Amino acid sequence: MVHRPGSIRKIEIYKKFTRRYLEYSRSVFEVYKNRVSGILAQYKAAIHKNENLQDIEKFNYLKSLLTDSVATAISGLPLTPENYRKAVEILKERFGKKEILISAHTNRLLNLEQVRNTNDIFALRKLYDEINVQIRSLESLGVNSISYGLLLLPILYKCIPCNYVLQFNREQNGKEESNVADLLNFLRNEIEAREKTLNATSVDFKNSKLYENKENKISQSILIR
């Protein structure tokens, strides 16, 4: 069978489209899986274990949080206290398996946003909190950071400013082996120190003559207008 140049071109385009679509589908599934696992974990902490709420209230909260196919999984269950436990079991069976949750938290650690600017305190705080949440979530699932620390450290090094990595390694000089807990303690201390400095300098600036002069100039310019 002989293919014309035009048909060959169409076949190549179709192959590229199919490959990209499959890659996109996989990425969407990972994001979706992570989102569902996160929702269930938050719900369990805030609602499911809350003894002040009745089962029917918990069921109502649960239904209000779910969308798409997750909501469809329990859509056939009427809103009754008895069906709440059934709904929880259905969702656990489908989305709450331990290996799925571990995979979700691990993927988040592998896809952290890098922060290169040492002075970007807000981004550094956000990064630290995200790392801390994922590690603690893994610990709650029985996965201790000691078991994967040597693999995670190089990944975390790439997410923080280079001078932080240098300073951390200097402080660790003499230790046989650094671990994730050491890095988190270092990051927390650095971020808290910078936050305190930022707050202090902001107050000093507002109390300074320069700030008063600036305020006077602004008010004068408003009056002139």
mmCIF file of C-alpha atoms in Angstrom:
data_model
loop_
_atom_site.group_PDB
_atom_site.id
_atom_site.type_symbol
_atom_site.label_atom_id
_atom_site.label_comp_id
_atom_site.label_asym_id
_atom_site.label_seq_id
_atom_site.Cartn_x
_atom_site.Cartn_y
_atom_site.Cartn_z
ATOM 1 C CA MET A 1 0.000 0.000 0.000
ATOM 2 C CA VAL A 2 1.439 3.385 -1.069
ATOM 3 C CA HIS A 3 0.739 6.473 1.059
ATOM 4 C CA ARG A 4 0.644 9.900 -0.543
ATOM 5 C CA PRO A 5 2.774 12.642 1.069
ATOM 6 C CA GLY A 6 -0.392 14.382 2.294
ATOM 7 C CA SER A 7 -1.727 11.276 4.001
ATOM 8 C CA ILE A 8 1.658 10.559 5.617
ATOM 9 C CA ARG A 9 1.648 14.088 7.005
ATOM 10 C CA LYS A 10 -1.844 13.570 8.455
ATOM 11 C CA ILE A 11 -0.755 10.298 10.073
ATOM 12 C CA GLU A 12 2.234 12.023 11.720
ATOM 13 C CA ILE A 13 0.022 14.850 13.016
ATOM 14 C CA TYR A 14 -2.451 12.296 14.384
ATOM 15 C CA LYS A 15 0.348 10.397 16.165
ATOM 16 C CA LYS A 16 1.662 13.599 17.761
ATOM 17 C CA PHE A 17 -1.834 14.614 18.839
ATOM 18 C CA THR A 18 -2.506 11.177 20.339
ATOM 19 C CA ARG A 19 0.798 11.205 22.233
ATOM 20 C CA ARG A 20 0.177 14.702 23.630
ATOM 21 C CA TYR A 21 -3.386 13.823 24.559
ATOM 22 C CA LEU A 22 -2.230 10.760 26.495
ATOM 23 C CA GLU A 23 0.407 12.820 28.328
ATOM 24 C CA TYR A 24 -2.200 15.476 29.131
ATOM 25 C CA SER A 25 -4.677 12.847 30.353
ATOM 26 C CA ARG A 26 -2.090 11.363 32.707
ATOM 27 C CA SER A 27 -1.217 14.796 34.147
ATOM 28 C CA VAL A 28 -4.894 15.690 34.630
ATOM 29 C CA PHE A 29 -5.482 12.373 36.404
ATOM 30 C CA GLU A 30 -2.565 13.013 38.781
ATOM 31 C CA VAL A 31 -3.849 16.502 39.654
ATOM 32 C CA TYR A 32 -7.378 15.150 40.103
ATOM 33 C CA LYS A 33 -6.205 12.277 42.290
ATOM 34 C CA ASN A 34 -4.136 14.619 44.470
ATOM 35 C CA ARG A 35 -7.040 17.055 44.847
ATOM 36 C CA VAL A 36 -9.492 14.351 45.909
ATOM 37 C CA SER A 37 -7.025 12.870 48.409
ATOM 38 C CA GLY A 38 -6.434 16.325 49.885
ATOM 39 C CA ILE A 39 -10.155 17.027 50.245
ATOM 40 C CA LEU A 40 -10.757 13.709 52.005
ATOM 41 C CA ALA A 41 -7.845 14.283 54.399
ATOM 42 C CA GLN A 42 -9.075 17.776 55.312
ATOM 43 C CA TYR A 43 -12.641 16.555 55.700
ATOM 44 C CA LYS A 44 -11.555 13.737 57.995
ATOM 45 C CA ALA A 45 -9.714 16.154 60.285
ATOM 46 C CA ALA A 46 -12.346 18.921 60.387
ATOM 47 C CA ILE A 47 -15.685 17.107 60.068
ATOM 48 C CA HIS A 48 -15.537 13.311 60.265
ATOM 49 C CA LYS A 49 -13.841 13.238 63.690
ATOM 50 C CA ASN A 50 -15.911 16.125 65.056
ATOM 51 C CA GLU A 51 -18.027 14.644 67.865
ATOM 52 C CA ASN A 52 -20.216 17.760 68.054
ATOM 53 C CA LEU A 53 -21.769 17.021 64.653
ATOM 54 C CA GLN A 54 -24.495 14.468 63.923
ATOM 55 C CA ASP A 55 -23.992 11.979 61.087
ATOM 56 C CA ILE A 56 -26.645 13.659 58.955
ATOM 57 C CA GLU A 57 -24.822 16.999 59.328
ATOM 58 C CA LYS A 58 -21.528 15.351 58.382
ATOM 59 C CA PHE A 59 -23.169 13.776 55.338
ATOM 60 C CA ASN A 60 -24.516 17.159 54.278
ATOM 61 C CA TYR A 61 -21.058 18.743 54.621
ATOM 62 C CA LEU A 62 -19.516 15.871 52.689
ATOM 63 C CA LYS A 63 -21.922 16.186 49.770
ATOM 64 C CA SER A 64 -21.355 19.944 49.581
ATOM 65 C CA LEU A 65 -17.599 19.416 49.132
ATOM 66 C CA LEU A 66 -17.699 16.824 46.361
ATOM 67 C CA THR A 67 -17.972 17.426 42.622
ATOM 68 C CA ASP A 68 -17.704 15.530 39.333
ATOM 69 C CA SER A 69 -17.248 11.755 39.495
ATOM 70 C CA VAL A 70 -16.490 11.883 43.224
ATOM 71 C CA ALA A 71 -19.968 13.231 43.900
ATOM 72 C CA THR A 72 -21.423 10.717 41.440
ATOM 73 C CA ALA A 73 -19.921 7.851 43.466
ATOM 74 C CA ILE A 74 -22.350 8.540 46.338
ATOM 75 C CA SER A 75 -25.119 10.417 44.500
ATOM 76 C CA GLY A 76 -27.485 7.440 44.771
ATOM 77 C CA LEU A 77 -27.443 7.471 48.569
ATOM 78 C CA PRO A 78 -30.298 9.425 50.211
ATOM 79 C CA LEU A 79 -29.336 11.971 52.876
ATOM 80 C CA THR A 80 -29.829 9.865 56.025
ATOM 81 C CA PRO A 81 -27.644 9.193 59.100
ATOM 82 C CA GLU A 82 -27.350 5.506 58.182
ATOM 83 C CA ASN A 83 -26.108 6.250 54.669
ATOM 84 C CA TYR A 84 -23.346 8.547 55.921
ATOM 85 C CA ARG A 85 -21.196 5.607 57.030
ATOM 86 C CA LYS A 86 -21.865 3.858 53.720
ATOM 87 C CA ALA A 87 -20.798 6.965 51.803
ATOM 88 C CA VAL A 88 -17.566 7.219 53.776
ATOM 89 C CA GLU A 89 -16.743 3.565 53.099
ATOM 90 C CA ILE A 90 -17.428 3.976 49.366
ATOM 91 C CA LEU A 91 -15.120 6.991 49.147
ATOM 92 C CA LYS A 92 -12.426 5.303 51.233
ATOM 93 C CA GLU A 93 -12.515 2.255 49.001
ATOM 94 C CA ARG A 94 -12.259 4.305 45.835
ATOM 95 C CA PHE A 95 -10.091 7.287 46.781
ATOM 96 C CA GLY A 96 -8.711 6.708 50.287
ATOM 97 C CA LYS A 97 -6.401 3.756 49.727
ATOM 98 C CA LYS A 98 -3.114 4.150 51.540
ATOM 99 C CA GLU A 99 -0.932 3.692 48.461
ATOM 100 C CA ILE A 100 -2.913 6.349 46.569
ATOM 101 C CA LEU A 101 -2.531 8.842 49.418
ATOM 102 C CA ILE A 102 1.201 8.132 49.741
ATOM 103 C CA SER A 103 1.609 8.599 45.997
ATOM 104 C CA ALA A 104 -0.303 11.902 46.106
ATOM 105 C CA HIS A 105 1.819 13.389 48.914
ATOM 106 C CA THR A 106 5.043 12.135 47.309
ATOM 107 C CA ASN A 107 4.113 13.716 43.976
ATOM 108 C CA ARG A 108 3.555 17.050 45.676
ATOM 109 C CA LEU A 109 7.032 16.893 47.186
ATOM 110 C CA LEU A 110 8.493 16.067 43.777
ATOM 111 C CA ASN A 111 6.716 19.022 42.145
ATOM 112 C CA LEU A 112 7.400 21.847 44.580
ATOM 113 C CA GLU A 113 7.765 25.367 43.187
ATOM 114 C CA GLN A 114 11.315 26.699 43.355
ATOM 115 C CA VAL A 115 12.138 29.873 45.290
ATOM 116 C CA ARG A 116 15.368 31.562 44.197
ATOM 117 C CA ASN A 117 15.015 34.962 45.855
ATOM 118 C CA THR A 118 16.212 34.983 49.463
ATOM 119 C CA ASN A 119 14.218 38.146 50.141
ATOM 120 C CA ASP A 120 10.919 36.647 48.971
ATOM 121 C CA ILE A 121 9.836 35.768 52.499
ATOM 122 C CA PHE A 122 6.232 35.025 51.588
ATOM 123 C CA ALA A 123 7.245 32.493 48.917
ATOM 124 C CA LEU A 124 9.743 30.889 51.301
ATOM 125 C CA ARG A 125 7.103 30.588 54.019
ATOM 126 C CA LYS A 126 4.669 29.037 51.546
ATOM 127 C CA LEU A 127 7.323 26.549 50.391
ATOM 128 C CA TYR A 128 8.253 25.597 53.962
ATOM 129 C CA ASP A 129 4.612 25.084 54.948
ATOM 130 C CA GLU A 130 3.965 22.924 51.874
ATOM 131 C CA ILE A 131 6.995 20.707 52.583
ATOM 132 C CA ASN A 132 6.024 20.392 56.238
ATOM 133 C CA VAL A 133 2.404 19.473 55.456
ATOM 134 C CA GLN A 134 3.345 16.760 52.961
ATOM 135 C CA ILE A 135 5.986 15.211 55.239
ATOM 136 C CA ARG A 136 3.631 15.169 58.228
ATOM 137 C CA SER A 137 0.899 13.664 56.054
ATOM 138 C CA LEU A 138 3.278 10.887 55.006
ATOM 139 C CA GLU A 139 4.217 10.302 58.647
ATOM 140 C CA SER A 140 0.529 9.912 59.519
ATOM 141 C CA LEU A 141 0.406 7.182 56.863
ATOM 142 C CA GLY A 142 3.358 5.371 58.441
ATOM 143 C CA VAL A 143 6.041 6.697 56.066
ATOM 144 C CA ASN A 144 8.875 8.273 58.071
ATOM 145 C CA SER A 145 11.121 10.871 56.421
ATOM 146 C CA ILE A 146 14.166 8.842 57.495
ATOM 147 C CA SER A 147 13.216 6.174 54.954
ATOM 148 C CA TYR A 148 13.324 8.581 51.990
ATOM 149 C CA GLY A 149 15.342 11.504 53.354
ATOM 150 C CA LEU A 150 18.488 10.855 51.311
ATOM 151 C CA LEU A 151 16.422 10.903 48.120
ATOM 152 C CA LEU A 152 14.387 13.965 49.094
ATOM 153 C CA LEU A 153 17.220 16.227 50.262
ATOM 154 C CA PRO A 154 18.708 16.850 46.760
ATOM 155 C CA ILE A 155 15.200 17.668 45.494
ATOM 156 C CA LEU A 156 14.639 20.177 48.303
ATOM 157 C CA TYR A 157 18.066 21.726 47.685
ATOM 158 C CA LYS A 158 16.912 22.630 44.175
ATOM 159 C CA CYS A 159 13.802 24.359 45.550
ATOM 160 C CA ILE A 160 15.501 26.771 47.949
ATOM 161 C CA PRO A 161 17.973 29.639 47.303
ATOM 162 C CA CYS A 162 21.575 28.546 46.636
ATOM 163 C CA ASN A 163 22.977 30.552 49.550
ATOM 164 C CA TYR A 164 20.594 28.689 51.869
ATOM 165 C CA VAL A 165 22.004 25.367 50.682
ATOM 166 C CA LEU A 166 25.552 26.637 51.216
ATOM 167 C CA GLN A 167 24.799 27.937 54.710
ATOM 168 C CA PHE A 168 22.958 24.743 55.685
ATOM 169 C CA ASN A 169 25.869 22.550 54.575
ATOM 170 C CA ARG A 170 28.295 24.735 56.522
ATOM 171 C CA GLU A 171 26.226 24.314 59.670
ATOM 172 C CA GLN A 172 26.035 20.559 59.084
ATOM 173 C CA ASN A 173 29.807 20.270 58.776
ATOM 174 C CA GLY A 174 30.983 17.464 61.022
ATOM 175 C CA LYS A 175 27.725 15.536 60.960
ATOM 176 C CA GLU A 176 27.908 12.111 59.382
ATOM 177 C CA GLU A 177 24.597 12.499 57.586
ATOM 178 C CA SER A 178 22.113 15.351 57.173
ATOM 179 C CA ASN A 179 18.391 14.628 57.152
ATOM 180 C CA VAL A 180 15.146 16.315 56.140
ATOM 181 C CA ALA A 181 14.334 17.295 59.736
ATOM 182 C CA ASP A 182 17.633 19.205 59.965
ATOM 183 C CA LEU A 183 16.847 21.100 56.759
ATOM 184 C CA LEU A 184 13.319 21.938 57.912
ATOM 185 C CA ASN A 185 14.634 23.264 61.241
ATOM 186 C CA PHE A 186 17.160 25.379 59.367
ATOM 187 C CA LEU A 187 14.504 26.766 57.005
ATOM 188 C CA ARG A 188 12.106 27.520 59.860
ATOM 189 C CA ASN A 189 14.779 29.431 61.792
ATOM 190 C CA GLU A 190 15.845 31.401 58.708
ATOM 191 C CA ILE A 191 12.297 32.316 57.716
ATOM 192 C CA GLU A 192 11.273 33.290 61.256
ATOM 193 C CA ALA A 193 14.394 35.456 61.607
ATOM 194 C CA ARG A 194 13.647 37.216 58.323
ATOM 195 C CA GLU A 195 9.986 37.688 59.258
ATOM 196 C CA LYS A 196 10.970 39.277 62.583
ATOM 197 C CA THR A 197 13.487 41.518 60.823
ATOM 198 C CA LEU A 198 10.919 42.580 58.241
ATOM 199 C CA ASN A 199 8.374 43.443 60.936
ATOM 200 C CA ALA A 200 10.946 45.363 62.975
ATOM 201 C CA THR A 201 12.267 47.384 60.035
ATOM 202 C CA SER A 202 8.729 48.166 58.889
ATOM 203 C CA VAL A 203 7.897 49.632 62.315
ATOM 204 C CA ASP A 204 11.169 51.580 62.435
ATOM 205 C CA PHE A 205 10.511 53.032 58.984
ATOM 206 C CA LYS A 206 7.014 54.182 59.923
ATOM 207 C CA ASN A 207 8.353 55.869 63.079
ATOM 208 C CA SER A 208 11.196 57.607 61.255
ATOM 209 C CA LYS A 209 11.355 61.266 60.140
ATOM 210 C CA LEU A 210 11.688 60.076 56.545
ATOM 211 C CA TYR A 211 8.295 58.395 56.770
ATOM 212 C CA GLU A 212 6.760 61.523 58.363
ATOM 213 C CA ASN A 213 8.198 63.747 55.621
ATOM 214 C CA LYS A 214 6.894 61.370 52.969
ATOM 215 C CA GLU A 215 3.424 61.414 54.529
ATOM 216 C CA ASN A 216 3.482 65.237 54.685
ATOM 217 C CA LYS A 217 4.458 65.483 51.043
ATOM 218 C CA ILE A 218 1.655 63.150 50.053
ATOM 219 C CA SER A 219 -0.919 65.103 52.085
ATOM 220 C CA GLN A 220 0.346 68.406 50.652
ATOM 221 C CA SER A 221 0.106 67.102 47.108
ATOM 222 C CA ILE A 222 -3.489 66.047 47.799
ATOM 223 C CA LEU A 223 -4.337 69.556 49.096
ATOM 224 C CA ILE A 224 -2.746 71.181 46.045
ATOM 225 C CA ARG A 225 -4.913 69.068 43.763
#
